[in-house]
Amino acid sequence: MSHPSFPRALPEDFFRPDDRSPLEGIDESFVFTYDTYADELGEGQRWSRWEDLEALMKGPEPRPDWVVTSSGAIDTELGVLKTGKEADVFLVEREDPHRPDEAVVMAAKRYRDTDHRTFHRAASYTEGRSMKRSRDNRALKRKSTWGKQVAAGEWAVSEWNALRRCWELGLPVPYPVQIDETEILMEWITVTVDGDTETAPRVAQVRPEHSVVEGFYDQLRDALTTLVQAGLVHGDLSPYNTLAAGDRLVIIDLPQMVDLVGNPRGMDFLLRDCANMCAWFRSRGLEVDEQELFGELMAHAF
């Protein structure tokens, strides 16, 4: 009977430690890296809830590059930006500790509890308001988290829907990042002053050069034209809820947006918006007339 032959001595390097990396020869698609995050947060901090939110509670795509969507991001309260009758606005920084260069500061608009959430002339704004988005209707039927917020009929939801729709129409509004209950996180509109970043002032606070004023009016007319073509009216437009971001005009505060035709006072609101804005432009030396602007807009509405 024959037996297999074996070497009489083992190779000299048999017991030598292997210098190769444990990952050498392994397909990179099977290799994962993990970031570790602190278990505790500091005062005024919270974990980002981005991953927990439903699609309709996040901003429209494509999203700007600055939006931080990391599941490990931390939101840090930076202070109050503005106080109001129905809502307060805070500054919040969102940062992934492993990607500090991508941190972003946003405006967080927080509507107050039910006792402070009733707008002046609220019935005039909500009359004739219709559900424009079929996906909101589907969310209502599914009784999803977003559907429950829509059903509650809160002003935060109204502003969120208005912001999303205006952004999708290409209007000059802050990008809406997310909504979570009665808080809306949105783009912080800023200007640079002496190398520092500051909140863009309201139009009512600035006295720009005549060429900038003319540019503002052209932007306003284009924005209002786009709105009325979509059957919408801001409803409370004035120099106090438009921002002067350098030579760019940005429209804010949209919870009372109304349907131009569906709301019995839709055209009255549009004329008032025109009058409020034209009064400011005249005070800055521009010869404009609200009736003329209103007539021009109505020609685009139908």
Coordinates of C-alpha atoms in Angstrom, one line a residue:
M1 CA 0.0 0.0 0.0
S2 CA 1.4 3.3 -1.0
H3 CA 1.3 6.4 1.2
P4 CA 1.3 10.1 0.1
S5 CA 4.6 11.7 0.4
F6 CA 5.1 14.7 2.7
P7 CA 8.0 17.1 2.9
R8 CA 10.4 16.2 5.7
A9 CA 10.9 19.8 6.8
L10 CA 8.5 22.8 6.8
P11 CA 9.5 25.9 4.9
E12 CA 11.5 28.4 6.8
D13 CA 8.8 31.1 6.5
F14 CA 5.9 28.8 7.6
F15 CA 5.7 30.5 11.1
R16 CA 6.6 33.9 9.9
P17 CA 3.7 36.5 10.5
D18 CA 1.9 37.5 7.3
D19 CA 2.7 41.1 6.4
R20 CA -0.2 41.4 4.1
S21 CA -3.2 43.7 5.0
P22 CA -6.3 41.8 6.2
L23 CA -8.2 43.5 3.4
E24 CA -5.7 42.6 0.7
G25 CA -7.4 40.7 -2.1
I26 CA -11.0 41.4 -0.9
D27 CA -13.4 43.0 -3.3
E28 CA -13.8 46.7 -2.2
S29 CA -17.6 46.5 -2.6
F30 CA -17.6 44.3 0.5
V31 CA -15.6 46.7 2.6
F32 CA -17.5 49.1 4.8
T33 CA -16.4 52.0 7.0
Y34 CA -18.3 53.4 9.9
D35 CA -18.2 56.8 11.6
T36 CA -18.8 57.0 15.3
Y37 CA -20.7 59.8 16.9
A38 CA -20.9 61.1 20.4
D39 CA -23.8 59.7 22.5
E40 CA -24.5 62.9 24.3
L41 CA -25.3 66.3 22.9
G42 CA -24.5 69.7 24.2
E43 CA -27.0 72.4 25.4
G44 CA -29.1 73.7 22.6
Q45 CA -28.3 70.7 20.3
R46 CA -30.4 67.9 18.8
W47 CA -30.0 65.2 16.3
S48 CA -31.2 66.0 12.8
R49 CA -34.5 64.2 12.1
W50 CA -33.9 64.2 8.3
E51 CA -33.9 60.4 8.0
D52 CA -37.2 60.2 10.0
L53 CA -39.2 62.5 7.8
E54 CA -41.5 61.4 5.0
A55 CA -40.8 62.5 1.5
L56 CA -43.4 65.3 1.5
M57 CA -41.8 66.7 4.6
K58 CA -38.5 67.3 2.8
G59 CA -37.7 70.0 0.3
P60 CA -38.2 69.4 -3.5
E61 CA -35.6 67.8 -5.6
P62 CA -33.1 68.5 -7.0
R63 CA -31.9 69.9 -3.7
P64 CA -29.2 72.6 -3.5
D65 CA -25.7 71.3 -2.8
W66 CA -25.6 73.0 0.6
V67 CA -28.5 70.9 2.1
V68 CA -27.0 68.5 4.8
T69 CA -28.8 65.2 4.7
S70 CA -26.4 63.1 6.8
S71 CA -28.1 60.9 9.4
G72 CA -25.4 61.8 11.9
A73 CA -25.9 65.6 11.6
I74 CA -26.5 67.7 14.7
D75 CA -28.7 70.8 14.8
T76 CA -27.3 73.5 17.1
E77 CA -29.4 76.5 18.2
L78 CA -27.7 79.8 17.5
G79 CA -30.3 82.3 18.7
V80 CA -33.4 84.3 17.8
L81 CA -33.5 85.9 14.4
K82 CA -36.9 87.5 14.5
T83 CA -40.0 87.4 16.6
G84 CA -43.6 87.7 15.4
K85 CA -47.2 87.4 16.4
E86 CA -47.7 83.9 15.1
A87 CA -44.2 82.6 14.8
D88 CA -40.6 83.2 15.7
V89 CA -37.6 82.6 13.5
F90 CA -34.3 81.2 14.9
L91 CA -30.9 80.4 13.4
V92 CA -29.9 76.7 13.4
E93 CA -26.6 75.3 12.3
R94 CA -26.7 71.7 10.9
E95 CA -23.4 69.9 10.9
D96 CA -22.1 66.4 10.5
P97 CA -19.2 66.3 13.0
H98 CA -17.2 64.2 10.5
R99 CA -17.8 66.8 7.7
P100 CA -17.4 70.2 9.4
D101 CA -16.7 71.9 6.1
E102 CA -20.2 71.2 4.9
A103 CA -22.0 72.8 7.9
V104 CA -24.9 75.1 7.0
V105 CA -26.8 77.7 8.9
M106 CA -30.6 77.7 8.3
A107 CA -33.6 79.7 9.4
A108 CA -36.0 77.8 11.6
K109 CA -39.5 79.3 11.6
R110 CA -41.5 78.0 14.5
Y111 CA -45.2 78.6 14.8
R112 CA -46.6 78.9 18.3
D113 CA -49.2 76.8 20.0
T114 CA -52.9 76.9 19.1
D115 CA -53.6 80.0 21.3
H116 CA -51.2 82.1 19.2
R117 CA -51.7 80.5 15.8
T118 CA -54.8 82.4 14.5
F119 CA -53.9 84.9 11.8
H120 CA -55.7 88.2 11.6
R121 CA -58.5 87.9 8.9
A122 CA -57.7 84.1 8.8
A123 CA -61.1 83.2 7.4
S124 CA -60.6 85.6 4.5
Y125 CA -57.4 83.8 3.6
T126 CA -58.6 80.2 4.0
E127 CA -62.0 80.7 2.2
G128 CA -62.0 78.8 -1.1
R129 CA -58.6 77.3 -0.4
S130 CA -58.3 74.0 -2.2
M131 CA -55.9 71.1 -2.0
K132 CA -53.8 71.7 -5.1
R133 CA -51.5 68.6 -4.7
S134 CA -52.8 65.2 -5.3
R135 CA -50.0 63.8 -3.2
D136 CA -51.4 65.7 -0.2
N137 CA -54.7 64.0 -0.8
R138 CA -53.0 60.6 -1.0
A139 CA -51.2 61.3 2.3
L140 CA -54.6 62.1 3.9
K141 CA -56.1 58.8 2.7
R142 CA -53.0 56.8 4.0
K143 CA -53.2 58.7 7.3
S144 CA -49.4 59.1 7.2
T145 CA -47.5 61.4 9.4
W146 CA -47.6 64.1 6.7
G147 CA -51.3 63.4 6.1
K148 CA -52.1 64.0 9.8
Q149 CA -50.3 67.4 9.6
V150 CA -52.2 68.3 6.5
A151 CA -55.5 67.3 8.2
A152 CA -54.7 69.5 11.2
G153 CA -54.8 72.5 8.8
E154 CA -52.0 74.3 10.6
W155 CA -50.5 77.5 9.2
A156 CA -47.1 75.9 9.2
V157 CA -48.4 73.3 6.6
S158 CA -49.9 76.1 4.5
E159 CA -46.6 78.0 4.4
W160 CA -44.6 74.8 3.7
N161 CA -46.9 73.9 0.8
A162 CA -46.6 77.5 -0.5
L163 CA -42.8 77.5 -0.2
R164 CA -42.5 74.2 -2.0
R165 CA -44.8 75.3 -4.8
C166 CA -43.2 78.6 -5.3
W167 CA -39.7 77.0 -5.3
E168 CA -40.9 74.6 -8.0
L169 CA -42.2 77.5 -10.0
G170 CA -38.8 79.1 -9.9
L171 CA -39.8 82.0 -7.7
P172 CA -37.4 83.9 -5.6
V173 CA -38.2 82.3 -2.2
P174 CA -36.0 80.6 0.4
Y175 CA -35.4 77.0 -0.3
P176 CA -37.7 74.9 2.0
V177 CA -35.5 72.2 3.7
Q178 CA -37.9 70.4 5.9
I179 CA -41.0 70.6 8.0
D180 CA -41.4 68.8 11.4
E181 CA -44.7 69.5 13.2
T182 CA -44.8 73.3 13.5
E183 CA -41.2 74.1 12.6
I184 CA -40.1 74.9 9.0
L185 CA -36.3 74.8 8.3
M186 CA -35.5 76.9 5.3
E187 CA -32.6 78.7 3.5
W188 CA -31.2 81.6 5.5
I189 CA -31.1 84.6 3.1
T190 CA -28.0 86.6 3.7
V191 CA -25.8 89.4 2.6
T192 CA -22.1 90.0 3.1
V193 CA -21.1 93.3 4.9
D194 CA -17.5 94.1 5.5
G195 CA -16.6 90.4 5.1
D196 CA -19.3 89.2 7.6
T197 CA -22.4 87.3 6.8
E198 CA -25.6 89.0 8.0
T199 CA -29.3 88.5 7.5
A200 CA -30.6 90.2 4.4
P201 CA -32.6 93.3 5.4
R202 CA -36.2 93.8 4.6
V203 CA -36.8 95.9 1.5
A204 CA -38.5 98.6 3.7
Q205 CA -35.1 99.1 5.4
V206 CA -32.9 99.8 2.4
R207 CA -32.3 102.8 0.1
P208 CA -30.6 101.2 -2.9
E209 CA -29.3 103.0 -6.0
H210 CA -31.8 103.8 -8.7
S211 CA -30.6 101.0 -10.9
V212 CA -31.1 98.4 -8.1
V213 CA -34.6 99.8 -7.5
E214 CA -35.4 99.3 -11.2
G215 CA -34.0 95.7 -11.0
F216 CA -36.2 95.0 -7.9
Y217 CA -39.3 96.1 -9.7
D218 CA -38.5 94.0 -12.7
Q219 CA -38.0 91.0 -10.4
L220 CA -41.2 91.8 -8.5
R221 CA -43.3 92.0 -11.7
D222 CA -41.8 88.7 -13.0
A223 CA -42.6 87.0 -9.7
L224 CA -46.1 88.2 -9.5
T225 CA -46.7 87.3 -13.1
T226 CA -45.5 83.7 -12.4
L227 CA -47.8 83.6 -9.4
V228 CA -51.0 84.7 -11.2
Q229 CA -50.3 82.4 -14.1
A230 CA -50.3 79.6 -11.5
G231 CA -53.6 81.0 -10.1
L232 CA -51.9 82.2 -6.9
V233 CA -51.7 85.5 -4.9
H234 CA -49.3 86.1 -2.0
G235 CA -52.0 87.8 -0.1
D236 CA -49.9 89.9 2.3
L237 CA -47.1 91.2 0.2
S238 CA -45.3 94.3 1.4
P239 CA -41.8 95.8 1.8
Y240 CA -41.7 94.1 5.2
N241 CA -41.9 90.6 3.9
T242 CA -39.6 90.9 1.0
L243 CA -35.8 90.8 1.5
A244 CA -33.1 92.8 -0.3
A245 CA -30.3 90.2 -0.8
G246 CA -27.9 92.5 -2.6
D247 CA -29.5 93.2 -5.9
R248 CA -31.8 90.2 -5.6
L249 CA -35.4 90.5 -4.3
V250 CA -36.6 87.5 -2.1
I251 CA -40.2 86.9 -1.1
I252 CA -40.9 85.5 2.4
D253 CA -43.8 84.9 4.7
L254 CA -46.2 82.8 2.6
P255 CA -48.7 81.1 4.9
Q256 CA -51.7 83.2 3.7
M257 CA -51.2 82.5 0.0
V258 CA -54.6 82.3 -1.6
D259 CA -56.2 81.1 -4.8
L260 CA -56.7 84.0 -7.2
V261 CA -60.1 82.7 -8.5
G262 CA -61.2 80.3 -5.7
N263 CA -61.0 82.9 -3.0
P264 CA -63.7 85.5 -3.3
R265 CA -61.2 88.2 -2.3
G266 CA -58.4 86.9 -4.4
M267 CA -58.3 89.9 -6.8
D268 CA -58.7 92.3 -3.9
F269 CA -55.6 90.7 -2.2
L270 CA -53.7 91.0 -5.5
L271 CA -54.5 94.7 -5.9
R272 CA -53.5 95.3 -2.3
D273 CA -50.2 93.5 -2.9
C274 CA -49.6 95.7 -5.9
A275 CA -50.5 98.9 -3.9
N276 CA -48.2 98.0 -1.0
M277 CA -45.2 97.4 -3.2
C278 CA -45.8 100.2 -5.6
A279 CA -45.9 102.7 -2.7
W280 CA -42.4 101.7 -1.7
F281 CA -41.1 101.9 -5.2
R282 CA -42.5 105.4 -5.6
S283 CA -40.9 106.4 -2.3
R284 CA -37.6 105.4 -3.9
G285 CA -38.1 107.5 -6.9
L286 CA -39.6 105.0 -9.4
E287 CA -42.7 106.1 -11.2
V288 CA -45.0 103.1 -11.0
D289 CA -48.8 102.7 -10.6
E290 CA -50.5 99.8 -8.8
Q291 CA -53.5 99.9 -11.1
E292 CA -51.3 99.6 -14.2
L293 CA -49.4 96.7 -12.6
F294 CA -52.6 95.0 -11.5
G295 CA -54.0 95.3 -15.0
E296 CA -50.8 93.9 -16.5
L297 CA -51.0 90.9 -14.1
M298 CA -54.7 90.3 -14.8
A299 CA -53.9 90.0 -18.5
H300 CA -51.6 87.1 -17.6
A301 CA -54.1 85.5 -15.3
F302 CA -56.6 84.3 -17.8

